Amino acid sequence: MKYYIIAGEASGDLHGSNLMKSLYKEDPSADIRFWGGDLMQNVGGTLVKHYKELAFMGFAEVVMNLKTILNNIKICKRDIEKFKPDVIIFIDYPGFNMRIAKWAKLHGIRTHYYIAPQIWAWKENRIQAVKRDFDKLFVILPFEKYFFEVKHHYPVDFVGHPLIDAIHNRTKTDEATFRREHDLDEKPIIALLPGSRKQEIAKMLGVMLSITEDFSDYQFVIAGAPSQDYHFYEQFLNDKNVKFISNKTYDLLSIATAALVTSGTATLETALFKVPEVVCYKGSWASYQIAKRIITLKYISLVNLIMDEEVVTELIQDKFNTKNLKSELTKLLDSGYRRQLLDKYNQLENKLGGIGASDKTAKLILKELK
């Protein structure tokens, strides 16, 4: 079978790589062409365009880069026509993927969506486009099955969350070796996860670093995103109590005592590593003003959305400041508070369905195609 996969972000690259491994296991002769990143490229197939060229954050940023986005859509359509896949597998990245899916259905190409667009958060009217343009939908959050099947009468497959696979299957790190290799001392580690895009890192990291002097008994370590080069972070590294480690986020979380995390997939990853966290977010003024008028969710972090309660503290926009961050980190370091939080993390993991999301999805895709 010929598979065309489109992943437009770092998280999509991770989940796409694991799905590709499962597809090759189920279909050894699979011919895979994809938009993604280094992780997918390491599995095999043919990379068309790297997600580093695709990532734009927020409403204002998308508008500013609209010409580039539209050109990428044209390139993608031409490449699909030339490749003639048996199925296109879309991974998250809805703004781009739903445009391609509409076009693909008109051209009679099978369309499967792995990691459903979050229309439960905003633009719920997109359900009509989902019903029209996708042959199969594989969802990874337990409440999504209710949203699509009960509320909107559209059958989906709940396959579990692929992050559990990614964390379970990773090569475990030895803490002593990791500390030695990265020149870390024996102090407990506070991990800083400021995001993967330049715009969000620039907004988040400065505030995160503003509290380091207040926690001299701890060592702060920035988790560098694989999509950004080291020189971009250099402007922030003026504190001797701060270290920088690129593309080793899972290894870092496995030994961290606590974490300050930019809202996104990383909030769930941090919870699954059982690391107490504060969730942070600050966007541009324009993007935030638009978002708060059209998004009606009670929470922004996946941890709280899945649990339907405030398990982790969210510091959003003006609340994301030095004073609040210092106060919340102090709470995370309290043993009683930590025990309560870790108990909630265990409940969260049970809700997510266990390991095997990638294998389940690959099997369902092959079953549908045959």
PDB file of C-alpha atoms in Angstrom, residues 84-266:
ATOM      1  CA  LYS A  84      -1.184   8.583  -6.030  1.00  0.00           C
ATOM      2  CA  PRO A  85      -1.500   7.170  -2.490  1.00  0.00           C
ATOM      3  CA  ASP A  86      -4.020   4.561  -1.362  1.00  0.00           C
ATOM      4  CA  VAL A  87      -4.708   6.725   1.687  1.00  0.00           C
ATOM      5  CA  ILE A  88      -3.692  10.057   3.190  1.00  0.00           C
ATOM      6  CA  ILE A  89      -3.138   9.941   6.953  1.00  0.00           C
ATOM      7  CA  PHE A  90      -3.497  13.351   8.567  1.00  0.00           C
ATOM      8  CA  ILE A  91      -1.909  13.903  11.989  1.00  0.00           C
ATOM      9  CA  ASP A  92      -3.307  16.844  13.978  1.00  0.00           C
ATOM     10  CA  TYR A  93      -2.299  20.205  12.310  1.00  0.00           C
ATOM     11  CA  PRO A  94      -5.941  20.983  11.351  1.00  0.00           C
ATOM     12  CA  GLY A  95      -5.603  24.364   9.637  1.00  0.00           C
ATOM     13  CA  PHE A  96      -3.509  22.810   6.887  1.00  0.00           C
ATOM     14  CA  ASN A  97      -4.774  19.237   6.954  1.00  0.00           C
ATOM     15  CA  MET A  98      -8.466  19.994   6.679  1.00  0.00           C
ATOM     16  CA  ARG A  99      -7.833  22.045   3.542  1.00  0.00           C
ATOM     17  CA  ILE A 100      -5.948  19.145   1.962  1.00  0.00           C
ATOM     18  CA  ALA A 101      -8.606  16.640   3.060  1.00  0.00           C
ATOM     19  CA  LYS A 102     -11.419  18.600   1.383  1.00  0.00           C
ATOM     20  CA  TRP A 103      -9.466  18.620  -1.864  1.00  0.00           C
ATOM     21  CA  ALA A 104      -8.489  14.937  -1.517  1.00  0.00           C
ATOM     22  CA  LYS A 105     -12.092  13.756  -1.079  1.00  0.00           C
ATOM     23  CA  LEU A 106     -13.100  15.605  -4.232  1.00  0.00           C
ATOM     24  CA  HIS A 107     -10.365  13.636  -6.015  1.00  0.00           C
ATOM     25  CA  GLY A 108     -11.507  10.283  -4.652  1.00  0.00           C
ATOM     26  CA  ILE A 109      -8.568   9.694  -2.280  1.00  0.00           C
ATOM     27  CA  ARG A 110      -9.100   7.850   1.019  1.00  0.00           C
ATOM     28  CA  THR A 111      -8.670  10.148   4.043  1.00  0.00           C
ATOM     29  CA  HIS A 112      -7.892   9.022   7.585  1.00  0.00           C
ATOM     30  CA  TYR A 113      -7.371  11.426  10.491  1.00  0.00           C
ATOM     31  CA  TYR A 114      -5.125  10.273  13.350  1.00  0.00           C
ATOM     32  CA  ILE A 115      -5.296  12.612  16.371  1.00  0.00           C
ATOM     33  CA  ALA A 116      -8.542  14.403  15.668  1.00  0.00           C
ATOM     34  CA  PRO A 117      -8.802  18.163  15.142  1.00  0.00           C
ATOM     35  CA  GLN A 118      -9.750  19.788  18.445  1.00  0.00           C
ATOM     36  CA  ILE A 119     -13.069  21.130  17.260  1.00  0.00           C
ATOM     37  CA  TRP A 120     -14.408  20.489  20.764  1.00  0.00           C
ATOM     38  CA  ALA A 121     -12.255  23.468  21.805  1.00  0.00           C
ATOM     39  CA  TRP A 122     -13.282  25.907  19.100  1.00  0.00           C
ATOM     40  CA  LYS A 123     -14.886  25.965  15.660  1.00  0.00           C
ATOM     41  CA  GLU A 124     -17.314  23.189  16.556  1.00  0.00           C
ATOM     42  CA  ASN A 125     -19.114  23.883  13.292  1.00  0.00           C
ATOM     43  CA  ARG A 126     -16.171  22.170  11.587  1.00  0.00           C
ATOM     44  CA  ILE A 127     -17.926  18.890  12.433  1.00  0.00           C
ATOM     45  CA  GLN A 128     -19.714  19.125   9.090  1.00  0.00           C
ATOM     46  CA  ALA A 129     -16.377  19.277   7.261  1.00  0.00           C
ATOM     47  CA  VAL A 130     -15.068  16.360   9.325  1.00  0.00           C
ATOM     48  CA  LYS A 131     -18.091  14.232   8.430  1.00  0.00           C
ATOM     49  CA  ARG A 132     -17.782  15.192   4.777  1.00  0.00           C
ATOM     50  CA  ASP A 133     -14.037  14.918   4.257  1.00  0.00           C
ATOM     51  CA  PHE A 134     -12.767  12.021   6.410  1.00  0.00           C
ATOM     52  CA  ASP A 135     -13.428   8.329   5.933  1.00  0.00           C
ATOM     53  CA  LYS A 136     -12.027   7.376   9.336  1.00  0.00           C
ATOM     54  CA  LEU A 137     -11.235   9.290  12.520  1.00  0.00           C
ATOM     55  CA  PHE A 138      -8.926   7.911  15.214  1.00  0.00           C
ATOM     56  CA  VAL A 139      -9.229   9.815  18.502  1.00  0.00           C
ATOM     57  CA  ILE A 140      -6.768   9.765  21.409  1.00  0.00           C
ATOM     58  CA  LEU A 141      -8.655  11.494  24.238  1.00  0.00           C
ATOM     59  CA  PRO A 142     -11.441   9.641  26.075  1.00  0.00           C
ATOM     60  CA  PHE A 143     -13.931  12.525  26.005  1.00  0.00           C
ATOM     61  CA  GLU A 144     -13.549  12.848  22.217  1.00  0.00           C
ATOM     62  CA  LYS A 145     -15.471   9.609  21.614  1.00  0.00           C
ATOM     63  CA  TYR A 146     -18.466  11.062  23.436  1.00  0.00           C
ATOM     64  CA  PHE A 147     -18.105  14.380  21.597  1.00  0.00           C
ATOM     65  CA  PHE A 148     -18.100  12.851  18.114  1.00  0.00           C
ATOM     66  CA  GLU A 149     -20.357   9.823  18.546  1.00  0.00           C
ATOM     67  CA  VAL A 150     -22.965  10.966  21.062  1.00  0.00           C
ATOM     68  CA  LYS A 151     -23.111  14.681  20.454  1.00  0.00           C
ATOM     69  CA  HIS A 152     -22.541  14.660  16.688  1.00  0.00           C
ATOM     70  CA  HIS A 153     -23.480  11.114  15.609  1.00  0.00           C
ATOM     71  CA  TYR A 154     -20.180  10.455  13.835  1.00  0.00           C
ATOM     72  CA  PRO A 155     -18.544   7.076  14.600  1.00  0.00           C
ATOM     73  CA  VAL A 156     -14.866   7.186  15.600  1.00  0.00           C
ATOM     74  CA  ASP A 157     -12.259   4.807  16.999  1.00  0.00           C
ATOM     75  CA  PHE A 158     -10.709   5.595  20.402  1.00  0.00           C
ATOM     76  CA  VAL A 159      -7.194   4.128  20.167  1.00  0.00           C
ATOM     77  CA  GLY A 160      -5.623   5.496  23.365  1.00  0.00           C
ATOM     78  CA  HIS A 161      -2.974   8.183  23.624  1.00  0.00           C
ATOM     79  CA  PRO A 162       0.245   7.655  21.630  1.00  0.00           C
ATOM     80  CA  LEU A 163       2.310   9.519  24.225  1.00  0.00           C
ATOM     81  CA  ILE A 164       2.015   6.466  26.470  1.00  0.00           C
ATOM     82  CA  ASP A 165       3.638   4.400  23.702  1.00  0.00           C
ATOM     83  CA  ALA A 166       6.356   6.987  23.133  1.00  0.00           C
ATOM     84  CA  ILE A 167       7.248   7.141  26.807  1.00  0.00           C
ATOM     85  CA  HIS A 168       6.977   3.386  27.376  1.00  0.00           C
ATOM     86  CA  ASN A 169       9.129   2.499  24.351  1.00  0.00           C
ATOM     87  CA  ARG A 170      11.874   5.054  24.848  1.00  0.00           C
ATOM     88  CA  THR A 171      15.421   4.076  25.771  1.00  0.00           C
ATOM     89  CA  LYS A 172      15.729   4.682  29.506  1.00  0.00           C
ATOM     90  CA  THR A 173      18.430   7.038  30.714  1.00  0.00           C
ATOM     91  CA  ASP A 174      20.829   6.504  33.600  1.00  0.00           C
ATOM     92  CA  GLU A 175      20.657   9.584  35.821  1.00  0.00           C
ATOM     93  CA  ALA A 176      24.315   9.596  36.874  1.00  0.00           C
ATOM     94  CA  THR A 177      25.471   9.250  33.275  1.00  0.00           C
ATOM     95  CA  PHE A 178      23.066  11.922  32.064  1.00  0.00           C
ATOM     96  CA  ARG A 179      24.202  14.401  34.723  1.00  0.00           C
ATOM     97  CA  ARG A 180      27.858  13.744  33.933  1.00  0.00           C
ATOM     98  CA  GLU A 181      27.403  14.070  30.157  1.00  0.00           C
ATOM     99  CA  HIS A 182      25.597  17.400  30.504  1.00  0.00           C
ATOM    100  CA  ASP A 183      27.689  18.914  33.290  1.00  0.00           C
ATOM    101  CA  LEU A 184      24.839  18.887  35.814  1.00  0.00           C
ATOM    102  CA  ASP A 185      25.616  18.968  39.534  1.00  0.00           C
ATOM    103  CA  GLU A 186      23.809  17.026  42.261  1.00  0.00           C
ATOM    104  CA  LYS A 187      21.111  19.631  42.925  1.00  0.00           C
ATOM    105  CA  PRO A 188      17.480  18.640  42.211  1.00  0.00           C
ATOM    106  CA  ILE A 189      16.420  19.730  38.725  1.00  0.00           C
ATOM    107  CA  ILE A 190      13.663  22.140  37.712  1.00  0.00           C
ATOM    108  CA  ALA A 191      12.944  21.555  34.026  1.00  0.00           C
ATOM    109  CA  LEU A 192      11.940  24.522  31.856  1.00  0.00           C
ATOM    110  CA  LEU A 193       9.899  23.644  28.777  1.00  0.00           C
ATOM    111  CA  PRO A 194       9.263  26.980  27.001  1.00  0.00           C
ATOM    112  CA  GLY A 195       7.783  25.499  23.806  1.00  0.00           C
ATOM    113  CA  SER A 196       9.087  24.686  20.346  1.00  0.00           C
ATOM    114  CA  ARG A 197       8.414  27.822  18.274  1.00  0.00           C
ATOM    115  CA  LYS A 198      10.535  30.957  18.396  1.00  0.00           C
ATOM    116  CA  GLN A 199       7.553  33.200  19.102  1.00  0.00           C
ATOM    117  CA  GLU A 200       6.443  31.290  22.173  1.00  0.00           C
ATOM    118  CA  ILE A 201       9.965  30.656  23.495  1.00  0.00           C
ATOM    119  CA  ALA A 202      10.682  34.395  23.344  1.00  0.00           C
ATOM    120  CA  LYS A 203       7.520  35.153  25.325  1.00  0.00           C
ATOM    121  CA  MET A 204       7.824  32.328  27.861  1.00  0.00           C
ATOM    122  CA  LEU A 205      11.471  31.787  28.709  1.00  0.00           C
ATOM    123  CA  GLY A 206      12.319  35.201  30.126  1.00  0.00           C
ATOM    124  CA  VAL A 207       9.595  34.974  32.760  1.00  0.00           C
ATOM    125  CA  MET A 208      10.513  31.382  33.592  1.00  0.00           C
ATOM    126  CA  LEU A 209      14.129  32.404  34.163  1.00  0.00           C
ATOM    127  CA  SER A 210      13.156  35.384  36.328  1.00  0.00           C
ATOM    128  CA  ILE A 211      12.711  33.151  39.393  1.00  0.00           C
ATOM    129  CA  THR A 212      15.952  31.143  39.282  1.00  0.00           C
ATOM    130  CA  GLU A 213      17.734  33.229  41.915  1.00  0.00           C
ATOM    131  CA  ASP A 214      14.946  32.496  44.398  1.00  0.00           C
ATOM    132  CA  PHE A 215      15.591  28.745  44.225  1.00  0.00           C
ATOM    133  CA  SER A 216      19.345  28.469  44.640  1.00  0.00           C
ATOM    134  CA  ASP A 217      19.086  24.926  46.049  1.00  0.00           C
ATOM    135  CA  TYR A 218      17.784  23.734  42.687  1.00  0.00           C
ATOM    136  CA  GLN A 219      19.290  23.603  39.222  1.00  0.00           C
ATOM    137  CA  PHE A 220      17.248  24.942  36.302  1.00  0.00           C
ATOM    138  CA  VAL A 221      17.601  23.204  32.945  1.00  0.00           C
ATOM    139  CA  ILE A 222      16.094  24.462  29.692  1.00  0.00           C
ATOM    140  CA  ALA A 223      14.734  21.719  27.428  1.00  0.00           C
ATOM    141  CA  GLY A 224      15.813  22.889  23.974  1.00  0.00           C
ATOM    142  CA  ALA A 225      13.395  22.047  21.168  1.00  0.00           C
ATOM    143  CA  PRO A 226      14.725  19.996  18.230  1.00  0.00           C
ATOM    144  CA  SER A 227      13.233  22.587  15.883  1.00  0.00           C
ATOM    145  CA  GLN A 228      15.492  25.391  17.192  1.00  0.00           C
ATOM    146  CA  ASP A 229      19.244  25.855  17.077  1.00  0.00           C
ATOM    147  CA  TYR A 230      21.282  26.544  20.216  1.00  0.00           C
ATOM    148  CA  HIS A 231      22.233  30.089  19.159  1.00  0.00           C
ATOM    149  CA  PHE A 232      18.591  31.172  19.451  1.00  0.00           C
ATOM    150  CA  TYR A 233      18.627  30.338  23.180  1.00  0.00           C
ATOM    151  CA  GLU A 234      21.961  32.031  23.885  1.00  0.00           C
ATOM    152  CA  GLN A 235      20.319  35.431  24.403  1.00  0.00           C
ATOM    153  CA  PHE A 236      18.542  33.995  27.471  1.00  0.00           C
ATOM    154  CA  LEU A 237      21.468  32.109  29.016  1.00  0.00           C
ATOM    155  CA  ASN A 238      22.961  34.739  31.329  1.00  0.00           C
ATOM    156  CA  ASP A 239      22.432  32.923  34.627  1.00  0.00           C
ATOM    157  CA  LYS A 240      24.989  30.483  36.051  1.00  0.00           C
ATOM    158  CA  ASN A 241      22.182  28.513  37.711  1.00  0.00           C
ATOM    159  CA  VAL A 242      20.734  27.609  34.292  1.00  0.00           C
ATOM    160  CA  LYS A 243      21.815  24.818  31.959  1.00  0.00           C
ATOM    161  CA  PHE A 244      20.693  24.100  28.412  1.00  0.00           C
ATOM    162  CA  ILE A 245      20.128  20.639  26.924  1.00  0.00           C
ATOM    163  CA  SER A 246      18.780  20.233  23.397  1.00  0.00           C
ATOM    164  CA  ASN A 247      16.470  17.472  22.155  1.00  0.00           C
ATOM    165  CA  LYS A 248      16.586  15.432  25.382  1.00  0.00           C
ATOM    166  CA  THR A 249      13.264  16.392  26.919  1.00  0.00           C
ATOM    167  CA  TYR A 250      12.222  12.883  27.932  1.00  0.00           C
ATOM    168  CA  ASP A 251      15.589  12.163  29.545  1.00  0.00           C
ATOM    169  CA  LEU A 252      15.339  15.466  31.407  1.00  0.00           C
ATOM    170  CA  LEU A 253      11.780  14.840  32.613  1.00  0.00           C
ATOM    171  CA  SER A 254      12.740  11.375  33.828  1.00  0.00           C
ATOM    172  CA  ILE A 255      15.044  12.930  36.453  1.00  0.00           C
ATOM    173  CA  ALA A 256      13.325  16.287  37.107  1.00  0.00           C
ATOM    174  CA  THR A 257      11.839  17.261  40.469  1.00  0.00           C
ATOM    175  CA  ALA A 258       9.398  19.799  39.006  1.00  0.00           C
ATOM    176  CA  ALA A 259       8.754  21.624  35.722  1.00  0.00           C
ATOM    177  CA  LEU A 260       7.490  24.907  34.282  1.00  0.00           C
ATOM    178  CA  VAL A 261       5.768  24.018  31.029  1.00  0.00           C
ATOM    179  CA  THR A 262       4.306  26.001  28.152  1.00  0.00           C
ATOM    180  CA  SER A 263       0.763  24.899  27.336  1.00  0.00           C
ATOM    181  CA  GLY A 264       0.622  22.173  24.717  1.00  0.00           C
ATOM    182  CA  THR A 265       1.423  18.491  24.387  1.00  0.00           C
ATOM    183  CA  ALA A 266       4.338  18.907  26.805  1.00  0.00           C
TER     184      ALA A 266
END
